[in-house]
Coordinates of C-alpha atoms in Angstrom, one line a residue:
X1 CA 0.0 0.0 0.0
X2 CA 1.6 3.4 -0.7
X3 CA 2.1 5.6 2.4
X4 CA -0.8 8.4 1.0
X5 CA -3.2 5.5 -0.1
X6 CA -6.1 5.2 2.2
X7 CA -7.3 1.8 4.5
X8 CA -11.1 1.8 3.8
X9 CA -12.9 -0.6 6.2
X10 CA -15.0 -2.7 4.0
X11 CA -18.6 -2.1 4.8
X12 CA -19.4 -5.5 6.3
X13 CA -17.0 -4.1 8.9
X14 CA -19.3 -0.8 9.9
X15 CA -21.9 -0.5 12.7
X16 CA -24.7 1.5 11.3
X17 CA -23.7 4.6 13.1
X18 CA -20.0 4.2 11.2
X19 CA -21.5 3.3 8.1
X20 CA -23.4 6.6 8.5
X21 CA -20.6 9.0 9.4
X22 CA -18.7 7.9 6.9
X23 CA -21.8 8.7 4.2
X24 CA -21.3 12.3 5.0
X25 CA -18.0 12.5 4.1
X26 CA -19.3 13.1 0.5
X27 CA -21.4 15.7 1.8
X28 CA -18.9 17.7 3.2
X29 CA -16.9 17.2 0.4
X30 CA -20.0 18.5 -2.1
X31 CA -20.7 21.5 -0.1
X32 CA -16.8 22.6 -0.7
X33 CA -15.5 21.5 2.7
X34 CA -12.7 19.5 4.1
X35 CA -14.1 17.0 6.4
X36 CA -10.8 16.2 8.6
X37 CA -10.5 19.9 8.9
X38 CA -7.9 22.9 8.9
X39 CA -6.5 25.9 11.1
X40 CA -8.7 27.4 13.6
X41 CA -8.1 30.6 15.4
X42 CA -8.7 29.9 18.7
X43 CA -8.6 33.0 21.6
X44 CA -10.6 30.8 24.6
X45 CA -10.9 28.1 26.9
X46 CA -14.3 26.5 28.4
X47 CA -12.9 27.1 31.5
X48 CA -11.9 30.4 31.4
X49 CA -15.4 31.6 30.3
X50 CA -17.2 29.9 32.9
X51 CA -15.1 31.7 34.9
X52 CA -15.3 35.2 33.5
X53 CA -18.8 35.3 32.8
X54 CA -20.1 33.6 35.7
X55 CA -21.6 37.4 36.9
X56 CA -23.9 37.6 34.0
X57 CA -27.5 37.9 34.8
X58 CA -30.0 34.9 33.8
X59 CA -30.8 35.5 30.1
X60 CA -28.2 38.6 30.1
X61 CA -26.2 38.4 26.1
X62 CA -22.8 40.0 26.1
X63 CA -22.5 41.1 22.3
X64 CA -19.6 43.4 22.7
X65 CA -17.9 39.8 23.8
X66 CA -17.1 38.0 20.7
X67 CA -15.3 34.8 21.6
X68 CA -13.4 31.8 19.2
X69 CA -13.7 28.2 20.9
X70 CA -12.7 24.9 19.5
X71 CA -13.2 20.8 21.0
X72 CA -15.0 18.5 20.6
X73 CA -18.8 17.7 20.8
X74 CA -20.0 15.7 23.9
X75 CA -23.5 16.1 24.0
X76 CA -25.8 17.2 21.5
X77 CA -29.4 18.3 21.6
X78 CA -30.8 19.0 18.2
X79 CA -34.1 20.7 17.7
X80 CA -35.7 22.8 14.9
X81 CA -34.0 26.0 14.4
X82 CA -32.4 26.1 17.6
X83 CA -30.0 23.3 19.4
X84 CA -27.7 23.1 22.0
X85 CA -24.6 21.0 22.5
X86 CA -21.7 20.9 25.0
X87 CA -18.3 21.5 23.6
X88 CA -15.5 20.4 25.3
X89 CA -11.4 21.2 25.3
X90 CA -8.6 20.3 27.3
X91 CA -10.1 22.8 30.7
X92 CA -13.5 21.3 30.5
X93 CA -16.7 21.7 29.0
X94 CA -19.0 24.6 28.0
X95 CA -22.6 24.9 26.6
X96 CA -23.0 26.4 23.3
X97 CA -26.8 27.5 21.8
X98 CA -27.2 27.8 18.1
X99 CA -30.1 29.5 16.3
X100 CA -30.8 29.3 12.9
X101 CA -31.9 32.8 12.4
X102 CA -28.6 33.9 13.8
X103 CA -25.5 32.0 11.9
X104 CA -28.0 31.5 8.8
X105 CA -29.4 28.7 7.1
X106 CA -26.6 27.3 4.9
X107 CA -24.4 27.3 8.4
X108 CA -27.5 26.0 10.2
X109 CA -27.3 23.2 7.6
X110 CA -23.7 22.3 8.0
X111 CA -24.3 22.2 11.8
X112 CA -26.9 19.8 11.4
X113 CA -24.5 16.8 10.1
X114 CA -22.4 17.2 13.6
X115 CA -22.3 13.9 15.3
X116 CA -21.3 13.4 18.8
X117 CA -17.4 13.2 18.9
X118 CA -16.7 15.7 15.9
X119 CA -14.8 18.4 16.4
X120 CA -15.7 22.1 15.7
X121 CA -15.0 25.4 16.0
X122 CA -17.5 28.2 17.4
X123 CA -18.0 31.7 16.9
X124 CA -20.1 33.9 19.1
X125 CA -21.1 35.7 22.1
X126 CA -21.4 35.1 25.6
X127 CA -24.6 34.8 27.4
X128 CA -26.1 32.8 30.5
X129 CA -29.0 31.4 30.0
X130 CA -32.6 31.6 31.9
X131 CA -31.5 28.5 34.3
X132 CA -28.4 30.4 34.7
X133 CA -25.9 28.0 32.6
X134 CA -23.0 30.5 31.2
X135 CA -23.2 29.0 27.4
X136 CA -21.9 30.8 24.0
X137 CA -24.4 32.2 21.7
X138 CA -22.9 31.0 18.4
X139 CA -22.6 33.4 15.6
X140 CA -20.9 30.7 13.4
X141 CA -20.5 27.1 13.6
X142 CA -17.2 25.7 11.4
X143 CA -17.0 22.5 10.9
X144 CA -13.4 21.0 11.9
X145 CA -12.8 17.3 12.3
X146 CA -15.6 14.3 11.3
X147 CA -15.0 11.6 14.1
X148 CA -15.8 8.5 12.1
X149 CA -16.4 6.3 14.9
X150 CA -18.9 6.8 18.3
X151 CA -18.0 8.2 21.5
X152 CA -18.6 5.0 24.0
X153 CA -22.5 5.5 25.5
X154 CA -22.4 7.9 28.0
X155 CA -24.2 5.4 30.5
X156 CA -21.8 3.1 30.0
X157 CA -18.4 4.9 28.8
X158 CA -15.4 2.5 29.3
X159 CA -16.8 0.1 31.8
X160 CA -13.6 -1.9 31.3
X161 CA -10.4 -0.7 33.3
X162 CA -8.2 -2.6 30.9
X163 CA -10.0 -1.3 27.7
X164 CA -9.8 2.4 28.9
X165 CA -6.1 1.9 29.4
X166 CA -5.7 0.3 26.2
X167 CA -7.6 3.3 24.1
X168 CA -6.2 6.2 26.4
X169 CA -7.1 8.3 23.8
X170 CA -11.3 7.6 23.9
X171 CA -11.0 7.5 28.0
X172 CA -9.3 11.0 28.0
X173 CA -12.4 12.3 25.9
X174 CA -15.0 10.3 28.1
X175 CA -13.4 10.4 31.5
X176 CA -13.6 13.5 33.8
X177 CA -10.6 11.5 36.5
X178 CA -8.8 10.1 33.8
X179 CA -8.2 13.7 32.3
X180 CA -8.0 15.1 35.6
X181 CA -4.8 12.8 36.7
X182 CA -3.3 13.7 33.0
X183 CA -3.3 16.9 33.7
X184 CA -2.2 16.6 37.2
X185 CA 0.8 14.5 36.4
X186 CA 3.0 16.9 34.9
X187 CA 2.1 19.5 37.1
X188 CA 3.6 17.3 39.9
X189 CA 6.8 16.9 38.2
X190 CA 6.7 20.9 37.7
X191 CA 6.4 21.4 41.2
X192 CA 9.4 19.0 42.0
X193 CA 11.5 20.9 40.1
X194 CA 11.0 24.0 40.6
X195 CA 11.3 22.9 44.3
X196 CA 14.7 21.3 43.3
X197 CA 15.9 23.9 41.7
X198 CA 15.1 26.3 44.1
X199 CA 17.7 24.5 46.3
X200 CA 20.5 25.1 44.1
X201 CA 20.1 21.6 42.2
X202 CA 21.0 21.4 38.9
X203 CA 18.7 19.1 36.4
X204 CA 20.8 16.7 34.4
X205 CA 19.8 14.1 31.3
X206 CA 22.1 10.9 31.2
X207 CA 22.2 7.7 28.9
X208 CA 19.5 5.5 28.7
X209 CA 21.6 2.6 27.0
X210 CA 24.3 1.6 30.1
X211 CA 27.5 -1.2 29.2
X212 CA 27.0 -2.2 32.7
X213 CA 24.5 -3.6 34.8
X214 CA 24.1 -1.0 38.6
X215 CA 22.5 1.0 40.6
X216 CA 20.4 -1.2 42.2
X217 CA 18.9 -4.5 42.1
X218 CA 16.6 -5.5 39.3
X219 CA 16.4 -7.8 36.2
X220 CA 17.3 -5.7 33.2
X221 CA 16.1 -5.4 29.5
X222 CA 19.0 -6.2 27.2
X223 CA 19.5 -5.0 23.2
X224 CA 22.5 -4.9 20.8
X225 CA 23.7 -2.2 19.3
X226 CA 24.6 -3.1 16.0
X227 CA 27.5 -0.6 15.1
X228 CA 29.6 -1.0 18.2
X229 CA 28.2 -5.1 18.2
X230 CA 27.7 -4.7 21.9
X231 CA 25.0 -5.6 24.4
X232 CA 23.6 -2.6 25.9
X233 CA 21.0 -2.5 28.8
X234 CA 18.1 -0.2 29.2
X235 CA 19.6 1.2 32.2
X236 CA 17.5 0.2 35.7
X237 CA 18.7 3.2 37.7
X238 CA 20.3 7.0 37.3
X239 CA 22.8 6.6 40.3
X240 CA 26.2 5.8 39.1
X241 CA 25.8 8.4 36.0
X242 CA 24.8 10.9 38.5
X243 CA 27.3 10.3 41.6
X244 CA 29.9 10.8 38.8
X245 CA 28.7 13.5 38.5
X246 CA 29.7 14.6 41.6
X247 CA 33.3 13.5 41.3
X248 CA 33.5 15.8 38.4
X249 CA 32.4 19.1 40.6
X250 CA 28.7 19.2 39.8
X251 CA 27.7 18.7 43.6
X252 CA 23.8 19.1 43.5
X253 CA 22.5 17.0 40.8
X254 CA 19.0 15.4 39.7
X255 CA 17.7 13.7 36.8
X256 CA 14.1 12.6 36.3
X257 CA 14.1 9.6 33.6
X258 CA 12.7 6.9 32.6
X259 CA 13.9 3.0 34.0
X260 CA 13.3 0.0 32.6
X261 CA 13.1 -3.2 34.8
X262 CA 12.7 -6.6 33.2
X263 CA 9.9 -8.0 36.3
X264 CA 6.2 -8.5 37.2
X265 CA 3.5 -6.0 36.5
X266 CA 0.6 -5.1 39.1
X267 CA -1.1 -2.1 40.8
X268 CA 1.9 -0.8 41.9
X269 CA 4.7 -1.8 39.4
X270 CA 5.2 -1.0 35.4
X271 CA 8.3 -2.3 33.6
X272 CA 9.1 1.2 32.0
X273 CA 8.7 4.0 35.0
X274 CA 9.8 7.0 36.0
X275 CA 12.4 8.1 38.7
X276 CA 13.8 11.5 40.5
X277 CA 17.1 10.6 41.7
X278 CA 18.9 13.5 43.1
X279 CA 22.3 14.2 45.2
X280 CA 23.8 16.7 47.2
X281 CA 27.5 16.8 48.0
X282 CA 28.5 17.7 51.3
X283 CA 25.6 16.4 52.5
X284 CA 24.6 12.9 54.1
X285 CA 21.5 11.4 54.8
X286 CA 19.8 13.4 57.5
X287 CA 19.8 16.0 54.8
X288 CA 18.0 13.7 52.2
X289 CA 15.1 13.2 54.9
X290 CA 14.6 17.1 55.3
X291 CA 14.1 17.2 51.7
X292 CA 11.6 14.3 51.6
X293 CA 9.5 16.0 54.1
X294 CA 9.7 19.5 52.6
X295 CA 9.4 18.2 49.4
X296 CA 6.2 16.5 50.5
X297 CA 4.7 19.7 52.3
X298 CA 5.6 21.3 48.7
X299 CA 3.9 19.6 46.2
X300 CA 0.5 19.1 48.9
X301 CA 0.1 22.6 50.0
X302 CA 1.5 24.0 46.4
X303 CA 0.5 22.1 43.9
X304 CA -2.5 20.1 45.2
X305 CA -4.0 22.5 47.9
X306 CA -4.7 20.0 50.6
X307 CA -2.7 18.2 53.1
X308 CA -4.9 15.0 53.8
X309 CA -5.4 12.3 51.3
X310 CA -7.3 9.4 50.7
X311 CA -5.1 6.6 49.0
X312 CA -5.3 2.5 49.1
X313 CA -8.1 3.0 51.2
X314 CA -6.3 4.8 54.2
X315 CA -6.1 8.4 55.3
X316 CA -2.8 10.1 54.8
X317 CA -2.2 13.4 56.5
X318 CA 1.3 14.6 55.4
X319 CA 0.5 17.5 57.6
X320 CA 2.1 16.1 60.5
X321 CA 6.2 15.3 61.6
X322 CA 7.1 11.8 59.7
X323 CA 7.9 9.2 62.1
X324 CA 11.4 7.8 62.0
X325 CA 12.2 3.9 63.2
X326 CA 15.2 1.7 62.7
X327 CA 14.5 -2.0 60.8
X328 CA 15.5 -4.0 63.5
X329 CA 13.7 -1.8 66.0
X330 CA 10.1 -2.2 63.6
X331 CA 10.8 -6.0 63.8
X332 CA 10.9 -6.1 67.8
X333 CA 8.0 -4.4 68.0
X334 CA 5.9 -6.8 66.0
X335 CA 7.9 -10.3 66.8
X336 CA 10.2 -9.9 69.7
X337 CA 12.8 -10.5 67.6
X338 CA 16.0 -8.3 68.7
X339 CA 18.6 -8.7 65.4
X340 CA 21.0 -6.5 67.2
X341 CA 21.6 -9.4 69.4
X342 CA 21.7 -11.7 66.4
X343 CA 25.5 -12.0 65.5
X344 CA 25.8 -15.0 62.8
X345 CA 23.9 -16.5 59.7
X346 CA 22.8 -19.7 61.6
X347 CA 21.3 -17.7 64.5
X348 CA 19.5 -16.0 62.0
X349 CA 18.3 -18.7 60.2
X350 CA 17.3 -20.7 63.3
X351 CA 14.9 -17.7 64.1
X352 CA 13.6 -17.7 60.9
X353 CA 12.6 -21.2 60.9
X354 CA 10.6 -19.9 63.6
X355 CA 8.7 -17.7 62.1
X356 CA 8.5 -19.6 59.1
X357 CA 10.3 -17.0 57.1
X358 CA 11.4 -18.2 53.8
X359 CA 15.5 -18.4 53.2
X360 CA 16.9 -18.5 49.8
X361 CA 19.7 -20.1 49.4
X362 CA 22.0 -16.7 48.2
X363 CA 20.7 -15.5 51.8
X364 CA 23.1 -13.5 54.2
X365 CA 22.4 -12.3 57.6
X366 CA 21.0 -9.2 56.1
X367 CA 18.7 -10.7 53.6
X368 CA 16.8 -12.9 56.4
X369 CA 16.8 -9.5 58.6
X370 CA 14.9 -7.9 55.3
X371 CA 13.0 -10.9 55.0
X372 CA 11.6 -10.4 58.5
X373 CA 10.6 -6.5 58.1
X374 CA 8.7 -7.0 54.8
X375 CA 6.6 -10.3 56.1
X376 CA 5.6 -8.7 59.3
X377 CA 6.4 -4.7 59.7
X378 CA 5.2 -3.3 56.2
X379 CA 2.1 -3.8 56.5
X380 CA 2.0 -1.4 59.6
X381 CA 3.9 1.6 58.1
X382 CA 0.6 3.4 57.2
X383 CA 1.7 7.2 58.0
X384 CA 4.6 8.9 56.3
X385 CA 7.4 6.5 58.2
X386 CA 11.5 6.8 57.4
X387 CA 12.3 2.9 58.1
X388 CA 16.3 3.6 58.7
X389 CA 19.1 1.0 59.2
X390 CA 19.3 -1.3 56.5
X391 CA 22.2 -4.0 56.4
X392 CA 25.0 -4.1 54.3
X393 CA 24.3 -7.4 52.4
X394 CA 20.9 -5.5 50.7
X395 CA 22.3 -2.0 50.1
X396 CA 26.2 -2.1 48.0
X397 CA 25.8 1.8 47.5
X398 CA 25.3 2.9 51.1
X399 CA 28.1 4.1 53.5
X400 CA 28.1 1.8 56.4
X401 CA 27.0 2.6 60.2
X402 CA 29.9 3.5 61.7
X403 CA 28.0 2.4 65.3
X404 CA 27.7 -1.1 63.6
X405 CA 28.8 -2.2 60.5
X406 CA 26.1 -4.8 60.0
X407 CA 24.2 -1.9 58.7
X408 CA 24.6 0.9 56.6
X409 CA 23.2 5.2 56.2
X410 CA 19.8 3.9 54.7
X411 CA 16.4 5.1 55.0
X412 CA 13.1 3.9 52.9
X413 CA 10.2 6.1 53.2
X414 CA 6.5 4.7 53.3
X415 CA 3.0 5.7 53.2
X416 CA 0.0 3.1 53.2
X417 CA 2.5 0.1 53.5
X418 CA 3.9 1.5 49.8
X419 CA 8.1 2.6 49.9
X420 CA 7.7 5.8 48.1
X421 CA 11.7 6.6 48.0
X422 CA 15.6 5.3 48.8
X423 CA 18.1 7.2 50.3
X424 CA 21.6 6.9 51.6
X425 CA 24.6 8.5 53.5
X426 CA 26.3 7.6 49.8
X427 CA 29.2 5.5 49.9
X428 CA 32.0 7.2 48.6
X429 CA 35.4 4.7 49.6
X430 CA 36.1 2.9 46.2
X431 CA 37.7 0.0 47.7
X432 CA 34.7 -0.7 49.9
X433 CA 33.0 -0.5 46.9
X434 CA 35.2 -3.0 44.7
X435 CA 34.3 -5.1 47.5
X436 CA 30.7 -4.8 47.5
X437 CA 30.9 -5.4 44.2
X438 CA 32.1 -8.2 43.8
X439 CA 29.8 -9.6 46.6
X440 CA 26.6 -8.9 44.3
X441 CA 28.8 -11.0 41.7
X442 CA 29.3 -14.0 44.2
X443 CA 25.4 -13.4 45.1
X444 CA 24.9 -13.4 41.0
X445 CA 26.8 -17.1 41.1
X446 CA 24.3 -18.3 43.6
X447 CA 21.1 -17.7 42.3
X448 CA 20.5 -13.9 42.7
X449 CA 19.2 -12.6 39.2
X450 CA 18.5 -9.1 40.2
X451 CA 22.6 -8.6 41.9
X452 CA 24.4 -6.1 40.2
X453 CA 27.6 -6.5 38.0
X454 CA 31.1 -4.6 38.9
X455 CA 31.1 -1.0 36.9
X456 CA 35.0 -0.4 36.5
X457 CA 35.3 2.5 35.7
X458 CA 32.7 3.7 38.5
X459 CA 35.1 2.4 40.9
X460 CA 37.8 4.5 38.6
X461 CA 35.8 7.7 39.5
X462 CA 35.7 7.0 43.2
X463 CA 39.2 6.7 43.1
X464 CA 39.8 10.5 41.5
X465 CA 37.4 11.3 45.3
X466 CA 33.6 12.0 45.4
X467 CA 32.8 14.4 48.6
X468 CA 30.8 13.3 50.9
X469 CA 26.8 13.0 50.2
X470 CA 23.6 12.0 50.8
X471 CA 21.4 11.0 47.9
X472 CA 17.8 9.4 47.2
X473 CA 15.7 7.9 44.6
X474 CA 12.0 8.4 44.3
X475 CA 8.9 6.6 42.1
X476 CA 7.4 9.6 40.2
X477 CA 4.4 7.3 39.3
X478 CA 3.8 6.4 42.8
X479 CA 4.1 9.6 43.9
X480 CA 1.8 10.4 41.7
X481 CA 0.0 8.0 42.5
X482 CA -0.1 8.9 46.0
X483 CA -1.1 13.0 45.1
X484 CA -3.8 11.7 42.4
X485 CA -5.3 9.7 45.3
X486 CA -6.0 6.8 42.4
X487 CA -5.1 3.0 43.5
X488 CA -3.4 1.7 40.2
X489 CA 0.0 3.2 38.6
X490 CA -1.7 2.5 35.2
X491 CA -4.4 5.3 36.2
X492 CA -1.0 7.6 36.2
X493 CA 0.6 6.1 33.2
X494 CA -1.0 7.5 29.9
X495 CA 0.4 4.2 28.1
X496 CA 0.9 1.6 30.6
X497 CA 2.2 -1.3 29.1
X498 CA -0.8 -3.9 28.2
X499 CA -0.4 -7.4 26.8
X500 CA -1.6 -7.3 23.0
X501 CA -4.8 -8.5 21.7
X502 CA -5.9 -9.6 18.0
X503 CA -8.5 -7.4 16.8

């Protein structure tokens, strides 16, 4: 097929209403017009009008306010020689009334082949009508864009979850939430960085396609790049492109990307996502959980305009001081179990027995105390809570407790049992990190898919110095998530990813 030709459904394939609209588009074409449309001068929103007229008297018409509109139809009332329908653009929806007498027959006319879905343009002055709706008196009615195929019944819209999230594009038009959390999303990440910015961070892009696998823990995507004949992975983190960053002088640095992790999809987790990872130099972790909670504040009180939310079916108030707790010290308050006084693998395992927690056979001391906290203390961690203290054997990037070196600088934030970020007192002593290095590589050999691979020339870096720093990592989707008060991540994903159907 050549790339101008046009694919025709054959008409075996049409509903009656498709077979319909796409009768008219001889109609159209007879009376001179385009029917997929052409420039429009537009000089108003829907919004915006509801908002400046909303003083009019009942039945008052402003004729000295001449206004240019465009969307699409939503609802459609046609009468005689006088109709109304509801436009709608991207700020919401407006009435619009159209007489016959006063944009003239032959426009009358062309009005009269609108279906619901097309797109239009309107002319005209504002009025409010006798049951005091604000609406646009049309003065002319241009036809833009013939939707060949029917808006979903209104009754019934997208009943489906998965079918709205495969055909984004009809949900958006149909869905008042689905349009309100679209809109919402990048006005979160505005907020973030201009509260970033405004404490002297600097926004940074770095590569998506990484040599090496780091920067955390997770099963990658892998492709070849043909020119260099090299496996490349789609990288899973920011953090070693960014804490080089800081060896080279950059000092406050954050990056909000794209990841791309290789697992299981559910409520809560989409194989391509969206990170802020930021770090500050000089600084260490005490710093990172200021910024969390002021961060927080920011984007409820600025951005959303409330403090309190309702997500996963508990009530949030960020309002409030966020509770701080070690691990070990979450785990003796729900089991007894003290893992300070732990000392070896086999104690450890011996407790977990126990408790019938599950050991994997990579397992160190600090896996089983990990495996303890997520079986029974996640589920409690319902307010903002910073869960500090993690061990060594599940963090290779943190700087190590100098109290106990069991455990490392490491906190995980959560709200409603969710971790919404990572941070860390960063470790900055390249052979420590050689050395923790090449434990994820022993923990590779035993089992562990997700253990990271030794980055070289990372360890290279460290050895030039990186100042001392605290750093974290946060899920924009769950955040947004979390501000969106919405219970799935594909509500806050325009184009989650979805297994393919035939059609």
């Amino acid at each position: 097929m050549e790339n101008n030709e046009k694919k025709v459904l054959p008409a075996d394939d049409l509903n009656d209403q498709e077979q319909r609209r796409r009768e008219k588009l001889a109609i159209y074409e007879e009376m001179g017009l385009d029917p997929f449309g052409h420039k429009f001068e537009v000089d108003s929103s829907a919004s915006q009008l509801k908002e400046d007229f909303s003083s009019l008297e009942n039945e008052e018409v402003r004729e000295d306010a001449t206004v240019r509109i465009a969307g699409r139809i939503v609802l459609l009332r046609k009468m005689g020689k006088a109709s109304f329908f509801t436009l709608q653009d991207k700020t919401g929806k407006i009435q619009v009334y159209i007489r016959q007498d006063v944009v003239g027959e032959e426009n009358y006319k062309l009005f009269k082949l609108a279906d619901l879905g097309d797109i239009c343009g309107i002319e005209g002055h504002m009025m409010k009508t006798k049951t005091g709706e604000v609406t646009i008196r049309a003065t002319n009615y241009t036809h833009l864009v013939k939707a060949l195929r029917p808006l979903p019944d209104k009754f019934h819209g997208l009943a489906d979850p998965e079918e709205r999230r495969r055909r984004r594009y009809v949900d958006l038009i149909v869905n008042e939430d689905s349009r309100r959390i679209a809109f919402l999303r990048p006005r979160i990440i505005r907020g973030i960085q201009n509260f970033m910015d405004s404490l002297g961070f600097v926004e940074v892009e770095t590569s998506i396609l990484q040599p090496i696998l780091g920067g955390a823990n997770a099963r990658p995507f892998v492709t070849h790049h043909n020119a260099l004949d090299q496996d490349f992975y789609l990288r899973i983190a920011t953090e070693l492109s960014l804490k080089r960053l800081l060896v080279g002088g950059m000092e406050r640095v954050y990056e909000i990307g794209r990841m791309f992790r290789n697992e299981g999809i559910d409520t809560t987790h989409n194989p391509e996502f969206t990170t802020l990872e930021a770090y500050q130099a000089f600084g260490d972790l005490s710093d990172m959980a200021k910024m969390t909670e002021d961060l927080f504040h920011y984007i409820a009180k600025e951005v959303i305009g409330k403090e309190q939310f309702h997500w996963l079916g508990y009530d949030i108030d960020v309002s409030k001081p966020f509770r701080h707790v070690t691990m070990t010290e979450a785990i003796k308050e729900k089991t007894g179990v003290d893992f300070y006084q732990i000392k070896t693998l086999e104690e450890a395992k011996e407790v977990a027995a126990k408790f019938d927690v599950e050991v994997e056979p990579h397992f160190l001391w600090g896996h089983i105390l990990n495996a303890f906290f997520e079986k029974f203390c996640e589920e409690d961690l319902v307010q903002p809570t910073f869960v500090y203290q993690h061990p060594v054997d599940i963090s290779p990037l943190a700087k190590k407790d100098p109290s106990d070196p069991r455990f490392t600088q490491r906190f995980e934030m959560y709200i409603a049992t969710h971790e919404m970020c990572n941070a860390f007192t960063e470790l900055n002593d390249p052979l420590d990190q050689r050395a923790r290095f090449e434990e994820q590589v022993e923990e590779k050999r035993k089992g562990n898919n997700e253990a990271c691979e030794v980055d070289n020339d990372f360890c290279e870096a460290l050895e030039y110095g990186m100042p001392p720093a605290g750093g974290i990592g946060y899920g924009i989707d769950r955040l947004c998530m979390f501000f969106a008060e919405t219970d799935s991540i594909r509500d806050v994903l325009l184009f989650p990813a979805m297994k393919s159907v035939n059609k």
